[in-house]
PDB file of C-alpha atoms (C1' of nucleotides) in Angstrom:
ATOM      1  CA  UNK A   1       0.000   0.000   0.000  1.00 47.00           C
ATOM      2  CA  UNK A   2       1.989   3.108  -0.960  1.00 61.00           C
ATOM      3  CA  UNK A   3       1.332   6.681   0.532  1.00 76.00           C
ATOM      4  CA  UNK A   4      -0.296   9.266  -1.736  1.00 92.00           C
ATOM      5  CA  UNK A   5       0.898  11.461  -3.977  1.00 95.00           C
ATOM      6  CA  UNK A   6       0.629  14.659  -1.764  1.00 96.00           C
ATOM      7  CA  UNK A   7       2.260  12.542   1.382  1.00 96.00           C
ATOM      8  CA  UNK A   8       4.864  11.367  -1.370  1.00 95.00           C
ATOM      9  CA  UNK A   9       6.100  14.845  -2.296  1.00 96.00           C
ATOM     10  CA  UNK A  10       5.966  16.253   1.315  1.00 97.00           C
ATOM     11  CA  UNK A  11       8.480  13.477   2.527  1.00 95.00           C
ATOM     12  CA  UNK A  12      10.849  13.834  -0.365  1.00 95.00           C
ATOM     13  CA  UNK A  13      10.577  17.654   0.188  1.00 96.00           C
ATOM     14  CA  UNK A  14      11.846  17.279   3.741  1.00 96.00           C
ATOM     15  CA  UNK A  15      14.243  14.554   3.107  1.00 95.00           C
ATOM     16  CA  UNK A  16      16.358  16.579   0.239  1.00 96.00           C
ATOM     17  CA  UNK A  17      16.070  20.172   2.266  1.00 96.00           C
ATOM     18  CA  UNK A  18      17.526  17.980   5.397  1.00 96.00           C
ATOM     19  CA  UNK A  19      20.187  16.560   2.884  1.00 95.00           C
ATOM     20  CA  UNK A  20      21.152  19.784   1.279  1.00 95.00           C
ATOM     21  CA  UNK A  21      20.161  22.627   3.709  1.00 95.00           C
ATOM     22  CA  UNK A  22      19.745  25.730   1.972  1.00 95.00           C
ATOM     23  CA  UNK A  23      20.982  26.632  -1.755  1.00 92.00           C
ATOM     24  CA  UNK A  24      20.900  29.890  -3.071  1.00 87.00           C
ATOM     25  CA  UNK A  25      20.486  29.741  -6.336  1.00 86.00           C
ATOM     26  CA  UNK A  26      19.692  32.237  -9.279  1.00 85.00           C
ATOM     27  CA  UNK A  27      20.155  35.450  -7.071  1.00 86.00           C
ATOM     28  CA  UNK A  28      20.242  38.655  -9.211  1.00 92.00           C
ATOM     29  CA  UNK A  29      18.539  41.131 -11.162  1.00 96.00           C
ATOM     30  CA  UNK A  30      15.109  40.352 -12.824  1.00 97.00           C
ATOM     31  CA  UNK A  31      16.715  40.946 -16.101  1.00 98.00           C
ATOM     32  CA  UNK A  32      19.595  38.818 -15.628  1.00 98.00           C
ATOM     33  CA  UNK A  33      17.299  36.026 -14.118  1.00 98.00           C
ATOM     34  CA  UNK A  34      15.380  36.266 -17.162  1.00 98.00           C
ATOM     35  CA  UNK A  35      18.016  36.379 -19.757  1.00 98.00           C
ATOM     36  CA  UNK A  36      19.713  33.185 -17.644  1.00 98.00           C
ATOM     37  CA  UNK A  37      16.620  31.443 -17.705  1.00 98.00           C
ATOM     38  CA  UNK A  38      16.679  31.140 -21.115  1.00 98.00           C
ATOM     39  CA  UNK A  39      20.214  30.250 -21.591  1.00 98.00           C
ATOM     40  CA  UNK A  40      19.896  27.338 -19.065  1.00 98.00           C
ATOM     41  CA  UNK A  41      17.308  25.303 -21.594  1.00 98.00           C
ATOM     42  CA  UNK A  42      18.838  22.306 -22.270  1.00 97.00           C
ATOM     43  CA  UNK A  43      22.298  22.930 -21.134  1.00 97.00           C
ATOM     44  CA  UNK A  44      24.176  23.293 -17.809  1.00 95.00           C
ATOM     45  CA  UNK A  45      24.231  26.363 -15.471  1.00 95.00           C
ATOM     46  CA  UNK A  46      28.222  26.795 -16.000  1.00 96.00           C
ATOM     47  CA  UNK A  47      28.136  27.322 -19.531  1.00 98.00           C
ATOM     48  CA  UNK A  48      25.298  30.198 -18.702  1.00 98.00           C
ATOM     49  CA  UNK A  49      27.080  31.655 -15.967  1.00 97.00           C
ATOM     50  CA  UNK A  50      30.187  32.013 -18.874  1.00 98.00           C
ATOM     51  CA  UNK A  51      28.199  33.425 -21.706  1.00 98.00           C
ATOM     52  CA  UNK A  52      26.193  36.228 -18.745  1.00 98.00           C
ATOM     53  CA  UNK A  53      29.563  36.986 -17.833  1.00 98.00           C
ATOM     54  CA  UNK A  54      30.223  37.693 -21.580  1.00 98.00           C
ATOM     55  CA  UNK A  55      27.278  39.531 -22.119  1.00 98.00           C
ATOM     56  CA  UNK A  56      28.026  41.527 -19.241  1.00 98.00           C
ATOM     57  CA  UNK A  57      31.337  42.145 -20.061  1.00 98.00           C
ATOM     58  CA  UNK A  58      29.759  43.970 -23.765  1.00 98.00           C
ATOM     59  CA  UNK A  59      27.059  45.842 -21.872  1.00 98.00           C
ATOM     60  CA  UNK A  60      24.221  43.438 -23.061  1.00 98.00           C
ATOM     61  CA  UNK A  61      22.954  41.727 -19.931  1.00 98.00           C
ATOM     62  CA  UNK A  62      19.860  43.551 -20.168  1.00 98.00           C
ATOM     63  CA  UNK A  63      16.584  43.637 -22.324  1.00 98.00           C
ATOM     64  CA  UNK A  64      16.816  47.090 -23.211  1.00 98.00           C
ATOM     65  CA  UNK A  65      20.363  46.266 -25.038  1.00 98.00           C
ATOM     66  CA  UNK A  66      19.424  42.550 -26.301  1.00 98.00           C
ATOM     67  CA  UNK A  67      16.171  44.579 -28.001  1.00 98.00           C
ATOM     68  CA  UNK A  68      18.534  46.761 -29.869  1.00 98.00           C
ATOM     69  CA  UNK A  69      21.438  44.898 -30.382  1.00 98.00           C
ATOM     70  CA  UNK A  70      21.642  42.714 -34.268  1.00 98.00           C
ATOM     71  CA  UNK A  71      20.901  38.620 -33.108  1.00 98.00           C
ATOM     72  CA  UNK A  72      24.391  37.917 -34.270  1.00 98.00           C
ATOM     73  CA  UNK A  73      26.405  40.073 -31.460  1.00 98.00           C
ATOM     74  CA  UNK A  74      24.070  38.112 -29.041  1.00 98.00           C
ATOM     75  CA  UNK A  75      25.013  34.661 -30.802  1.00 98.00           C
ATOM     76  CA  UNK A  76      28.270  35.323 -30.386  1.00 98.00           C
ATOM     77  CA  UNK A  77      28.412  35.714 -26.707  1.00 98.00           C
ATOM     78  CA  UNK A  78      26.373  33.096 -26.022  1.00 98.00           C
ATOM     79  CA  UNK A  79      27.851  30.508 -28.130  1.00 98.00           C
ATOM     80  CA  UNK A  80      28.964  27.837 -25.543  1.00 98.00           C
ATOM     81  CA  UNK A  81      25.419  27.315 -24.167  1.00 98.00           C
ATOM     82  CA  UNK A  82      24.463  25.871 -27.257  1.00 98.00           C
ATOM     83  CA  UNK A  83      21.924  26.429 -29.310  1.00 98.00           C
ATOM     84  CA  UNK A  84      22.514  29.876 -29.562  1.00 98.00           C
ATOM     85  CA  UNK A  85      20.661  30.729 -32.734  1.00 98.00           C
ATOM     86  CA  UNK A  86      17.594  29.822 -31.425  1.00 98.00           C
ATOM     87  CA  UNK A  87      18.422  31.101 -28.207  1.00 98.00           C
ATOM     88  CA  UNK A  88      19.758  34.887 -29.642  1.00 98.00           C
ATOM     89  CA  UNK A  89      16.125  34.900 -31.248  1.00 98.00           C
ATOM     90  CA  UNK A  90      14.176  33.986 -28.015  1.00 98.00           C
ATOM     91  CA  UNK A  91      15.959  36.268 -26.156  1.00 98.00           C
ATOM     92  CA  UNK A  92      15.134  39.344 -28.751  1.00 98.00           C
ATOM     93  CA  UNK A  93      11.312  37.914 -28.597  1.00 98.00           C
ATOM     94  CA  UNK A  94      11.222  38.389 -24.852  1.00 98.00           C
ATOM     95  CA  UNK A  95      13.055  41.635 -24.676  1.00 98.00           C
ATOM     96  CA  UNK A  96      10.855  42.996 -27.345  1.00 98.00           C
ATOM     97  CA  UNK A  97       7.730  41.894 -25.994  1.00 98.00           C
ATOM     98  CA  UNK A  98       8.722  42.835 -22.470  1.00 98.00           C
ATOM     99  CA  UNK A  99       9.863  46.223 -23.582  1.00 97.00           C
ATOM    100  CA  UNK A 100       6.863  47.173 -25.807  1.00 97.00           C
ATOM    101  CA  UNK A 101       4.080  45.161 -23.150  1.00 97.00           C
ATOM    102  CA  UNK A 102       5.743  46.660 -19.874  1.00 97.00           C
ATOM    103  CA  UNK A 103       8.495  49.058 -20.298  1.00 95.00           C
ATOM    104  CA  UNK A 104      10.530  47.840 -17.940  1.00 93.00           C
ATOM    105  CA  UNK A 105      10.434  45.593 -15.197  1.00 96.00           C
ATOM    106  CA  UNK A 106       9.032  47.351 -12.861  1.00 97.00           C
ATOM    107  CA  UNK A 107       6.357  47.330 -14.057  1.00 98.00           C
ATOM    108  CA  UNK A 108       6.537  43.780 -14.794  1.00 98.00           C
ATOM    109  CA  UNK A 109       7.015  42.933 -10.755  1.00 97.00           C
ATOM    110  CA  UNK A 110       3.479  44.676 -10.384  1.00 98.00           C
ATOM    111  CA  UNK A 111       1.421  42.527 -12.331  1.00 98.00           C
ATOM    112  CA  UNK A 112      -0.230  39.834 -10.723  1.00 98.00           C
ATOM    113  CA  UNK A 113       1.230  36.135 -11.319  1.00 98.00           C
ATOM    114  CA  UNK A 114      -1.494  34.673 -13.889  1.00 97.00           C
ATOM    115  CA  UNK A 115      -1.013  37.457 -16.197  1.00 98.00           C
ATOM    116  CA  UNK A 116       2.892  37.377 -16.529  1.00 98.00           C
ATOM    117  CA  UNK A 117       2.262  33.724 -16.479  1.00 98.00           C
ATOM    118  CA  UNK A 118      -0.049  34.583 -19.500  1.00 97.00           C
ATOM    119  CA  UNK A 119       2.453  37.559 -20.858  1.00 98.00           C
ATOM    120  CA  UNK A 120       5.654  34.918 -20.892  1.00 98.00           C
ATOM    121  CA  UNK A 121       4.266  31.817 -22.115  1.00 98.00           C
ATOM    122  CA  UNK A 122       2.981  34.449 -25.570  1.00 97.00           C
ATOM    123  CA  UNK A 123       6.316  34.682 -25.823  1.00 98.00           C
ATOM    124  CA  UNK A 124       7.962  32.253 -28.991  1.00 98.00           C
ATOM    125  CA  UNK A 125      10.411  29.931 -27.496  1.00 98.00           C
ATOM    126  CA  UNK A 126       9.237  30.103 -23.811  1.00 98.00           C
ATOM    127  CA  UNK A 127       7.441  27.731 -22.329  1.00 98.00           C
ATOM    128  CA  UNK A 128       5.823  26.444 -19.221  1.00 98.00           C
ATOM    129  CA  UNK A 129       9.480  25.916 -17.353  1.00 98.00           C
ATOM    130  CA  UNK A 130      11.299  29.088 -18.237  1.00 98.00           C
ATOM    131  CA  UNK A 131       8.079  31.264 -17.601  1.00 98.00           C
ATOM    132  CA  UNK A 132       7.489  29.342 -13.900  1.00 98.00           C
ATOM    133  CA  UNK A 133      11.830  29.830 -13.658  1.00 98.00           C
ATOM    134  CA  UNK A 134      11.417  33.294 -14.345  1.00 98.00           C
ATOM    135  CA  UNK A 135       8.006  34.202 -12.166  1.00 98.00           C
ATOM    136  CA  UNK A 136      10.031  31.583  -9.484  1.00 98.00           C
ATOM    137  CA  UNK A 137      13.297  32.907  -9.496  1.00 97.00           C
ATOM    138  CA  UNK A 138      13.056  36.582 -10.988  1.00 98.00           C
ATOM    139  CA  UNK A 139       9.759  37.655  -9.743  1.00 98.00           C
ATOM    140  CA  UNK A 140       9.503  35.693  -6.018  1.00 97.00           C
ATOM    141  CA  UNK A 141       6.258  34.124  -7.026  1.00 98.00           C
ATOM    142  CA  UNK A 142       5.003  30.824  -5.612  1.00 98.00           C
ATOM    143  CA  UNK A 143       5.410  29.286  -8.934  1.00 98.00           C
ATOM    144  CA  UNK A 144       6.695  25.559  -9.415  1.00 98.00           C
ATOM    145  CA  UNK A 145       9.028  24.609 -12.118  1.00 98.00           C
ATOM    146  CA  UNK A 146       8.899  21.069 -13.372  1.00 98.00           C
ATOM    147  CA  UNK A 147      11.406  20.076 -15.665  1.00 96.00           C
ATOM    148  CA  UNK A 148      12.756  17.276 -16.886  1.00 94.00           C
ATOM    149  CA  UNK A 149      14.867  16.037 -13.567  1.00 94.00           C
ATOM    150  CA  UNK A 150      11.751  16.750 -11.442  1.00 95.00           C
ATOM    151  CA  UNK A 151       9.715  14.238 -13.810  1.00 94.00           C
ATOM    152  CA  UNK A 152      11.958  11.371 -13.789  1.00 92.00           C
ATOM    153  CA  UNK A 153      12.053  11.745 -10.065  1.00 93.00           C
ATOM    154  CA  UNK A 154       8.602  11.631  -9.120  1.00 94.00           C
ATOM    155  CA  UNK A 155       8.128   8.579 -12.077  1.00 90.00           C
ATOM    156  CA  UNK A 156      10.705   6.832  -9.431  1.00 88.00           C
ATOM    157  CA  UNK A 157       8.580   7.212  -7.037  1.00 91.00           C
ATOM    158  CA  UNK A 158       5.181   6.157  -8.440  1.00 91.00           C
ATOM    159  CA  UNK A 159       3.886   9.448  -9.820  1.00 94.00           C
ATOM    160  CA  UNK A 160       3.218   9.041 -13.054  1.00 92.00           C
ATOM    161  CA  UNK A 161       1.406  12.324 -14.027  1.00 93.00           C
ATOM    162  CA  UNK A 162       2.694  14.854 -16.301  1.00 93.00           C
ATOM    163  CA  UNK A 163       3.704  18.045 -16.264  1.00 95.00           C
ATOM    164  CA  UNK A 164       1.139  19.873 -15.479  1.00 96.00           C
ATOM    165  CA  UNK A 165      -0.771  17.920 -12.868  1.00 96.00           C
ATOM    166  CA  UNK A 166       2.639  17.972 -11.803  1.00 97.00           C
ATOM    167  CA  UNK A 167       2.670  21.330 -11.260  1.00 98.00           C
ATOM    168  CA  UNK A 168      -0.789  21.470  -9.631  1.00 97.00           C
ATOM    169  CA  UNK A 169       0.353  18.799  -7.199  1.00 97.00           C
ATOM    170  CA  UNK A 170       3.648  20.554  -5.889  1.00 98.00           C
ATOM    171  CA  UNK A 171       1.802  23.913  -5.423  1.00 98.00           C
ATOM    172  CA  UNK A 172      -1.017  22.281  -3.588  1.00 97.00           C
ATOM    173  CA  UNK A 173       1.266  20.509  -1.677  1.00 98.00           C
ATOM    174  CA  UNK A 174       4.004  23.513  -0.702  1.00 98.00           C
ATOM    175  CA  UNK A 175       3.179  26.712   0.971  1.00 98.00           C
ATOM    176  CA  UNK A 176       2.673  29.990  -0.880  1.00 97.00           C
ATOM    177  CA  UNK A 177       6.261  31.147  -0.484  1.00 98.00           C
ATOM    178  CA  UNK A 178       8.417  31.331  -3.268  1.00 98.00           C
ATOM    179  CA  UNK A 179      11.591  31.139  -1.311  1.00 97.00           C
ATOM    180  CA  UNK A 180      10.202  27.718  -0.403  1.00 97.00           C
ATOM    181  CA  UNK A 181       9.483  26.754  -4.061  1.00 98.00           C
ATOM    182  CA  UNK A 182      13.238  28.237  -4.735  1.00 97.00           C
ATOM    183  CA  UNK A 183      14.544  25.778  -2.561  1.00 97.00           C
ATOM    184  CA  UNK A 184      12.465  22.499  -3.682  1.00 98.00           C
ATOM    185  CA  UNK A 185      13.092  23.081  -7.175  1.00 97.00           C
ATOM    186  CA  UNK A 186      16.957  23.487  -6.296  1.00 97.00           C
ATOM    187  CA  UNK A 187      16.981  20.347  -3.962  1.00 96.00           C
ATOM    188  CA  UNK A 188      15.491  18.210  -6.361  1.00 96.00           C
ATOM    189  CA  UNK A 189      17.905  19.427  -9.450  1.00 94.00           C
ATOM    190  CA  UNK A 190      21.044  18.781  -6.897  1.00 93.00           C
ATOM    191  CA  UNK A 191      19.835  15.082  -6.164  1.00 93.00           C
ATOM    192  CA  UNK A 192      19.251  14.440  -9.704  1.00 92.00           C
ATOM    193  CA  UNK A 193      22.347  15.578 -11.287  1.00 89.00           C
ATOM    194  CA  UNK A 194      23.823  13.314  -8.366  1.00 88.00           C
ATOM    195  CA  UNK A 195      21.955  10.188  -8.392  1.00 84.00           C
ATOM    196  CA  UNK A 196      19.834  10.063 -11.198  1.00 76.00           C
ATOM    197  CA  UNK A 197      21.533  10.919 -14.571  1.00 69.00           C
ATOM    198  CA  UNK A 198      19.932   8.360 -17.096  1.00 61.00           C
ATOM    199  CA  UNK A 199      23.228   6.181 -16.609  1.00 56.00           C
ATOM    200  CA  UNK A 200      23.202   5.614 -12.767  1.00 58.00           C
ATOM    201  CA  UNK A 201      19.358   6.180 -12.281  1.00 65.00           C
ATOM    202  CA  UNK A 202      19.862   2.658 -10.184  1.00 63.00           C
ATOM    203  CA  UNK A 203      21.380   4.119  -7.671  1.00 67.00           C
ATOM    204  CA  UNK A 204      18.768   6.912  -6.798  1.00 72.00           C
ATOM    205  CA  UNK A 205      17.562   5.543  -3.243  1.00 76.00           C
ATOM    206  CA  UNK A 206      13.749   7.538  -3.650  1.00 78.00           C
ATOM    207  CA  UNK A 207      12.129   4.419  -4.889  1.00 73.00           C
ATOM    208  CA  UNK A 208      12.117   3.364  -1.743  1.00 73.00           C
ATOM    209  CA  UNK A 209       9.472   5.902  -0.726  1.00 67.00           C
ATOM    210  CA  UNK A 210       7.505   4.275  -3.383  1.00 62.00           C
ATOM    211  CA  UNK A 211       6.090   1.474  -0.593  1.00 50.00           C
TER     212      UNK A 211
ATOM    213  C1'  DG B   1      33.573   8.629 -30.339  1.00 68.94           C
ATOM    214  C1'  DA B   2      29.242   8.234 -27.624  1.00 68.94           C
ATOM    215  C1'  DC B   3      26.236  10.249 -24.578  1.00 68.94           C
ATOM    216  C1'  DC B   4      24.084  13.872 -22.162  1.00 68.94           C
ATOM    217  C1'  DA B   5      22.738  18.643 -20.459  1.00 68.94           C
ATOM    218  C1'  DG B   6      17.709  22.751 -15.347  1.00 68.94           C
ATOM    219  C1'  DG B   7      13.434  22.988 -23.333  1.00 68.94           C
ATOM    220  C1'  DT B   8      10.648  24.426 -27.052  1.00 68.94           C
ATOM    221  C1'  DC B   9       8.649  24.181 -31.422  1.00 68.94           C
ATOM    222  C1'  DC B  10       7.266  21.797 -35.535  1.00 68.94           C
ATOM    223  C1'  DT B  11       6.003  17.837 -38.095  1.00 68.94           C
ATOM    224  C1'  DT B  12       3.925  13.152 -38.443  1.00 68.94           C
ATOM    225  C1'  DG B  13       1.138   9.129 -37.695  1.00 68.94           C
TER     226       DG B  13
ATOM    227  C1'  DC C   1      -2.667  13.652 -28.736  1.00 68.94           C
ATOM    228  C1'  DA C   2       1.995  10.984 -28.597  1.00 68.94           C
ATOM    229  C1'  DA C   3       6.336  10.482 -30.552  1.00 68.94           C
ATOM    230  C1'  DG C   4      10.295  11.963 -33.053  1.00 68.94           C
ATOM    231  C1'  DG C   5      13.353  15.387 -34.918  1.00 68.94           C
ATOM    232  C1'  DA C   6      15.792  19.906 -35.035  1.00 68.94           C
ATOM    233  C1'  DC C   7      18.356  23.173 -32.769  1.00 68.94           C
ATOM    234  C1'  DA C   8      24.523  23.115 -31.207  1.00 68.94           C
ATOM    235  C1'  DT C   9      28.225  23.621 -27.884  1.00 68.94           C
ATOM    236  C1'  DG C  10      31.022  21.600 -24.315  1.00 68.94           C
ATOM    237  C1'  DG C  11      32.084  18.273 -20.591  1.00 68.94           C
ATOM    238  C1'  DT C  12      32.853  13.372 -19.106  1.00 68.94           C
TER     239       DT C  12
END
DNA sequence: GACCAGGTCCTTG
DNA sequence: CAAGGACATGGT
């Protein structure tokens, strides 16, 4: 007889914050948090760390300069996270759309959570994670991010559902504090990369929960 | 050289 | 709707 999915999530939540204590993770500027969040899809947080430093370093790491900047400039500093076409496009989509919708982000941190939610997922080439990363992580909103780690995770331990209901289930579950969602989303990311890389998923120990 | 990384979009069956 | 491919560099 295994416990329920809510029961499931609360005891992995306190297990990996006991086994990892507190991780501060994406701390900066709303821009910045932004402009990471969509350098960090589908590659690791070193390479984006390198090409924000880069950016940086040519006075781009911010909307108002990706918006008028040519997409090449951008590709070019943010080569080694990979694809960086793409990437230099989705970043002048958001900066566009955040400059001509909001102004500035400011603004932005006003607006109630459902209608950035709304704002960034209208945006071409972000999607459900990098809009709850950015309302998480830039914004402080109680917003879950389920990505691919978190999915293989809770399929260990007997929760099949997808993304969504995913979603649903971990905000239902969690209190309405984004530092709290911060630090879930972190913990789970840190055991995964650990224990449960496709290769070694074997030796992730969470199954156990699964009764 | 093979495999994978904190996704998203588009095309097919 | 599910599944598969494209996008691309860099680390192990």
């Amino acid at each position: 007889m295994s416990a329920s999915s809510s029961a499931k999530i609360a005891l992995i939540t306190r297990v990996l914050g006991t086994k990892y204590g507190r991780i501060d993770w994406w701390r900066g500027p709303p821009e910045e948090v932004m402009i990471g969040a969509i350098l960090t899809q589908q590659t690791r947080w070193e390479h984006v760390n390198k090409a924000l430093t880069e950016l940086k370093r040519r006075g781009l790491c911010s909307l108002r300069a990706i918006d008028e900047v040519d997409s090449v400039t951008i590709e070019s500093a943010i080569r080694c996270t990979g694809f960086y076409r793409i990437k230099a496009q989705r970043l002048k989509s958001l900066a566009s759309h955040v400059n001509s919708v909001y102004g500035d982000t400011n603004i932005m941190a006003e607006k109630p959570t459902h209608h950035l939610r709304e704002c960034l997922m209208g945006v071409h080439g972000i999607g459900a994670e990098t809009a709850d990363s950015i309302l998480c992580y830039a914004f402080q909103r109680p917003c879950f991010v389920i990505d691919a780690y978190t999915e293989r995770i809770c399929r260990c331990i007997g929760i099949t559902e997808k993304r969504q209901a995913l979603k649903t289930l971990f905000e239902k579950v969690l209190p309405g504090d984004a530092a709290v969602h911060q630090q879930v989303h972190a913990h789970i990311v840190e055991y995964a990369k650990e224990f449960c890389a496709k290769k070694r998923c074997g030796e992730c120990t969470l199954a156990s929960l699964n009764g």
